[in-house]
Amino acid sequence: MKEANQINQLIKQVDSYVQNCPENVMEYKAFPHKWSKKEILGHLVDSAIHNIQRFVEIQFSSSVYSVHPYRQNEWVSVNDYQHTNTQSLLQLWMVLNQRIVQIISNLDEDTVNIPIFINEHRQENLAFLISDYAHHMAHHVKQIVG
């Protein structure tokens, strides 16, 4: 899948940026209610965790899998990404996404066409969810490195 290559490129881009980014830049918050670059990276960790589970469970669901949203702000808050070691956070994000690349690289055409429901209202398939994940990651990577 082309998304595997895209995710690999995003991993390299974020790794390079974070390795050379001062900590105060990673932790800067323009407004108290907005996420810092570090919190955005933490949000991407949460997204990876949820999507690993989805990408695997969809393949074994006995009925049409329904994708449910999660409480993103609460996850970022409870995980306290703002005060997490940046290098540890980066490594976690990279490893989770390397796992996602492995999972999606092994999917065949029948599997990526497995139907799913997005919020129980809209029918799509696993390929859509993978593409949406890569697009979501690219959006947030621009916020981090841009």
PDB file of C-alpha atoms in Angstrom:
ATOM      1  CA  MET A   1       0.000   0.000   0.000  1.00  0.00           C
ATOM      2  CA  LYS A   2       1.194   3.484  -0.833  1.00  0.00           C
ATOM      3  CA  GLU A   3       0.285   4.568   2.710  1.00  0.00           C
ATOM      4  CA  ALA A   4       3.085   2.373   4.086  1.00  0.00           C
ATOM      5  CA  ASN A   5       5.628   4.431   2.145  1.00  0.00           C
ATOM      6  CA  GLN A   6       3.927   7.671   3.163  1.00  0.00           C
ATOM      7  CA  ILE A   7       4.016   6.708   6.849  1.00  0.00           C
ATOM      8  CA  ASN A   8       7.691   5.728   6.576  1.00  0.00           C
ATOM      9  CA  GLN A   9       8.478   9.135   5.068  1.00  0.00           C
ATOM     10  CA  LEU A  10       6.550  10.924   7.826  1.00  0.00           C
ATOM     11  CA  ILE A  11       8.443   8.937  10.466  1.00  0.00           C
ATOM     12  CA  LYS A  12      11.759  10.077   8.973  1.00  0.00           C
ATOM     13  CA  GLN A  13      10.566  13.671   8.719  1.00  0.00           C
ATOM     14  CA  VAL A  14       9.441  13.864  12.359  1.00  0.00           C
ATOM     15  CA  ASP A  15      12.527  12.040  13.636  1.00  0.00           C
ATOM     16  CA  SER A  16      14.840  14.461  11.848  1.00  0.00           C
ATOM     17  CA  TYR A  17      12.888  17.488  13.046  1.00  0.00           C
ATOM     18  CA  VAL A  18      12.571  16.453  16.691  1.00  0.00           C
ATOM     19  CA  GLN A  19      16.239  15.443  16.936  1.00  0.00           C
ATOM     20  CA  ASN A  20      17.181  19.022  16.032  1.00  0.00           C
ATOM     21  CA  CYS A  21      14.384  20.899  17.776  1.00  0.00           C
ATOM     22  CA  PRO A  22      14.996  22.692  21.074  1.00  0.00           C
ATOM     23  CA  GLU A  23      12.840  21.443  23.946  1.00  0.00           C
ATOM     24  CA  ASN A  24      11.297  24.868  24.524  1.00  0.00           C
ATOM     25  CA  VAL A  25      10.002  24.830  20.931  1.00  0.00           C
ATOM     26  CA  MET A  26       8.498  21.363  21.409  1.00  0.00           C
ATOM     27  CA  GLU A  27       6.773  22.497  24.612  1.00  0.00           C
ATOM     28  CA  TYR A  28       5.586  25.934  23.464  1.00  0.00           C
ATOM     29  CA  LYS A  29       1.830  26.478  23.683  1.00  0.00           C
ATOM     30  CA  ALA A  30       0.438  29.467  21.783  1.00  0.00           C
ATOM     31  CA  PHE A  31      -2.693  29.299  23.965  1.00  0.00           C
ATOM     32  CA  PRO A  32      -3.403  27.264  27.094  1.00  0.00           C
ATOM     33  CA  HIS A  33      -6.141  25.277  25.342  1.00  0.00           C
ATOM     34  CA  LYS A  34      -4.012  24.486  22.252  1.00  0.00           C
ATOM     35  CA  TRP A  35      -1.638  21.546  22.050  1.00  0.00           C
ATOM     36  CA  SER A  36       2.121  22.038  21.944  1.00  0.00           C
ATOM     37  CA  LYS A  37       4.185  20.208  19.307  1.00  0.00           C
ATOM     38  CA  LYS A  38       4.975  17.633  21.978  1.00  0.00           C
ATOM     39  CA  GLU A  39       1.279  17.153  22.752  1.00  0.00           C
ATOM     40  CA  ILE A  40       0.526  16.804  19.039  1.00  0.00           C
ATOM     41  CA  LEU A  41       3.157  14.064  18.895  1.00  0.00           C
ATOM     42  CA  GLY A  42       1.471  12.467  21.917  1.00  0.00           C
ATOM     43  CA  HIS A  43      -1.875  12.678  20.132  1.00  0.00           C
ATOM     44  CA  LEU A  44      -0.272  10.836  17.218  1.00  0.00           C
ATOM     45  CA  VAL A  45       0.849   8.137  19.682  1.00  0.00           C
ATOM     46  CA  ASP A  46      -2.757   7.768  20.850  1.00  0.00           C
ATOM     47  CA  SER A  47      -3.958   7.654  17.260  1.00  0.00           C
ATOM     48  CA  ALA A  48      -1.438   4.931  16.425  1.00  0.00           C
ATOM     49  CA  ILE A  49      -2.525   2.870  19.444  1.00  0.00           C
ATOM     50  CA  HIS A  50      -6.179   3.083  18.462  1.00  0.00           C
ATOM     51  CA  ASN A  51      -5.522   2.360  14.813  1.00  0.00           C
ATOM     52  CA  ILE A  52      -3.298  -0.662  15.439  1.00  0.00           C
ATOM     53  CA  GLN A  53      -6.204  -2.127  17.344  1.00  0.00           C
ATOM     54  CA  ARG A  54      -8.677  -1.201  14.589  1.00  0.00           C
ATOM     55  CA  PHE A  55      -6.529  -2.494  11.731  1.00  0.00           C
ATOM     56  CA  VAL A  56      -6.182  -5.861  13.468  1.00  0.00           C
ATOM     57  CA  GLU A  57      -9.714  -6.220  14.871  1.00  0.00           C
ATOM     58  CA  ILE A  58     -11.346  -5.401  11.531  1.00  0.00           C
ATOM     59  CA  GLN A  59      -9.740  -8.512  10.051  1.00  0.00           C
ATOM     60  CA  PHE A  60     -11.348 -10.788  12.646  1.00  0.00           C
ATOM     61  CA  SER A  61     -14.700  -9.151  13.280  1.00  0.00           C
ATOM     62  CA  SER A  62     -17.683 -11.472  12.916  1.00  0.00           C
ATOM     63  CA  SER A  63     -19.856  -8.542  11.836  1.00  0.00           C
ATOM     64  CA  VAL A  64     -19.218  -5.221  10.128  1.00  0.00           C
ATOM     65  CA  TYR A  65     -16.712  -3.434  12.350  1.00  0.00           C
ATOM     66  CA  SER A  66     -17.823  -0.080  13.692  1.00  0.00           C
ATOM     67  CA  VAL A  67     -15.110   2.535  14.240  1.00  0.00           C
ATOM     68  CA  HIS A  68     -15.766   4.578  17.346  1.00  0.00           C
ATOM     69  CA  PRO A  69     -14.066   7.876  18.127  1.00  0.00           C
ATOM     70  CA  TYR A  70     -12.069   8.304  21.308  1.00  0.00           C
ATOM     71  CA  ARG A  71     -11.750  11.267  23.647  1.00  0.00           C
ATOM     72  CA  GLN A  72      -8.629  12.814  22.134  1.00  0.00           C
ATOM     73  CA  ASN A  73      -8.219  15.784  24.462  1.00  0.00           C
ATOM     74  CA  GLU A  74      -8.678  13.616  27.520  1.00  0.00           C
ATOM     75  CA  TRP A  75      -6.122  11.078  26.280  1.00  0.00           C
ATOM     76  CA  VAL A  76      -3.541  13.834  25.734  1.00  0.00           C
ATOM     77  CA  SER A  77      -4.287  15.262  29.183  1.00  0.00           C
ATOM     78  CA  VAL A  78      -4.225  11.958  31.088  1.00  0.00           C
ATOM     79  CA  ASN A  79      -1.009  10.877  29.369  1.00  0.00           C
ATOM     80  CA  ASP A  80       0.558  14.227  30.311  1.00  0.00           C
ATOM     81  CA  TYR A  81       2.544  14.388  27.093  1.00  0.00           C
ATOM     82  CA  GLN A  82       3.583  17.972  27.839  1.00  0.00           C
ATOM     83  CA  HIS A  83       5.801  16.638  30.651  1.00  0.00           C
ATOM     84  CA  THR A  84       6.948  13.418  28.980  1.00  0.00           C
ATOM     85  CA  ASN A  85      10.531  12.939  27.860  1.00  0.00           C
ATOM     86  CA  THR A  86      10.560  14.012  24.217  1.00  0.00           C
ATOM     87  CA  GLN A  87      12.958  11.306  23.049  1.00  0.00           C
ATOM     88  CA  SER A  88      10.900   8.576  24.729  1.00  0.00           C
ATOM     89  CA  LEU A  89       7.746   9.957  23.155  1.00  0.00           C
ATOM     90  CA  LEU A  90       9.384  10.094  19.733  1.00  0.00           C
ATOM     91  CA  GLN A  91      10.649   6.520  20.033  1.00  0.00           C
ATOM     92  CA  LEU A  92       7.219   5.260  21.092  1.00  0.00           C
ATOM     93  CA  TRP A  93       5.557   7.016  18.160  1.00  0.00           C
ATOM     94  CA  MET A  94       8.115   5.668  15.710  1.00  0.00           C
ATOM     95  CA  VAL A  95       7.844   2.066  16.946  1.00  0.00           C
ATOM     96  CA  LEU A  96       4.033   2.135  16.877  1.00  0.00           C
ATOM     97  CA  ASN A  97       4.042   3.428  13.318  1.00  0.00           C
ATOM     98  CA  GLN A  98       6.644   0.916  12.208  1.00  0.00           C
ATOM     99  CA  ARG A  99       4.207  -1.722  13.521  1.00  0.00           C
ATOM    100  CA  ILE A 100       1.396  -0.118  11.500  1.00  0.00           C
ATOM    101  CA  VAL A 101       3.561  -0.171   8.371  1.00  0.00           C
ATOM    102  CA  GLN A 102       4.191  -3.870   8.949  1.00  0.00           C
ATOM    103  CA  ILE A 103       0.479  -4.594   9.433  1.00  0.00           C
ATOM    104  CA  ILE A 104      -0.712  -2.706   6.374  1.00  0.00           C
ATOM    105  CA  SER A 105       2.121  -3.999   4.180  1.00  0.00           C
ATOM    106  CA  ASN A 106       0.812  -7.529   4.685  1.00  0.00           C
ATOM    107  CA  LEU A 107      -2.784  -6.821   3.673  1.00  0.00           C
ATOM    108  CA  ASP A 108      -4.208  -8.314   0.487  1.00  0.00           C
ATOM    109  CA  GLU A 109      -6.921  -6.842  -1.731  1.00  0.00           C
ATOM    110  CA  ASP A 110      -9.728  -8.823  -0.114  1.00  0.00           C
ATOM    111  CA  THR A 111      -8.681  -7.649   3.337  1.00  0.00           C
ATOM    112  CA  VAL A 112      -8.446  -3.955   2.495  1.00  0.00           C
ATOM    113  CA  ASN A 113     -11.946  -4.189   1.053  1.00  0.00           C
ATOM    114  CA  ILE A 114     -13.479  -5.459   4.301  1.00  0.00           C
ATOM    115  CA  PRO A 115     -16.447  -3.167   5.002  1.00  0.00           C
ATOM    116  CA  ILE A 116     -16.551  -1.015   8.120  1.00  0.00           C
ATOM    117  CA  PHE A 117     -18.836   1.594   9.568  1.00  0.00           C
ATOM    118  CA  ILE A 118     -17.507   5.012  10.501  1.00  0.00           C
ATOM    119  CA  ASN A 119     -19.470   6.092  13.589  1.00  0.00           C
ATOM    120  CA  GLU A 120     -22.151   3.534  12.636  1.00  0.00           C
ATOM    121  CA  HIS A 121     -23.524   5.888   9.966  1.00  0.00           C
ATOM    122  CA  ARG A 122     -21.228   5.725   6.959  1.00  0.00           C
ATOM    123  CA  GLN A 123     -20.005   2.538   5.326  1.00  0.00           C
ATOM    124  CA  GLU A 124     -16.421   2.487   4.076  1.00  0.00           C
ATOM    125  CA  ASN A 125     -13.691  -0.160   4.032  1.00  0.00           C
ATOM    126  CA  LEU A 126     -10.358  -0.865   5.689  1.00  0.00           C
ATOM    127  CA  ALA A 127      -8.492   0.798   2.800  1.00  0.00           C
ATOM    128  CA  PHE A 128     -10.371   4.025   3.521  1.00  0.00           C
ATOM    129  CA  LEU A 129      -9.463   3.842   7.211  1.00  0.00           C
ATOM    130  CA  ILE A 130      -5.778   3.308   6.423  1.00  0.00           C
ATOM    131  CA  SER A 131      -5.786   6.203   3.965  1.00  0.00           C
ATOM    132  CA  ASP A 132      -7.567   8.394   6.493  1.00  0.00           C
ATOM    133  CA  TYR A 133      -4.980   7.480   9.147  1.00  0.00           C
ATOM    134  CA  ALA A 134      -2.085   8.456   6.859  1.00  0.00           C
ATOM    135  CA  HIS A 135      -3.841  11.719   5.934  1.00  0.00           C
ATOM    136  CA  HIS A 136      -4.484  12.498   9.613  1.00  0.00           C
ATOM    137  CA  MET A 137      -0.839  11.839  10.436  1.00  0.00           C
ATOM    138  CA  ALA A 138       0.382  14.046   7.577  1.00  0.00           C
ATOM    139  CA  HIS A 139      -1.865  16.877   8.790  1.00  0.00           C
ATOM    140  CA  HIS A 140      -0.399  16.754  12.299  1.00  0.00           C
ATOM    141  CA  VAL A 141       3.172  16.268  11.071  1.00  0.00           C
ATOM    142  CA  LYS A 142       2.814  19.593   9.237  1.00  0.00           C
ATOM    143  CA  GLN A 143       1.803  21.173  12.547  1.00  0.00           C
ATOM    144  CA  ILE A 144       4.915  19.746  14.216  1.00  0.00           C
ATOM    145  CA  VAL A 145       7.533  20.437  11.559  1.00  0.00           C
ATOM    146  CA  GLY A 146       5.857  23.300   9.727  1.00  0.00           C
TER     147      GLY A 146
END
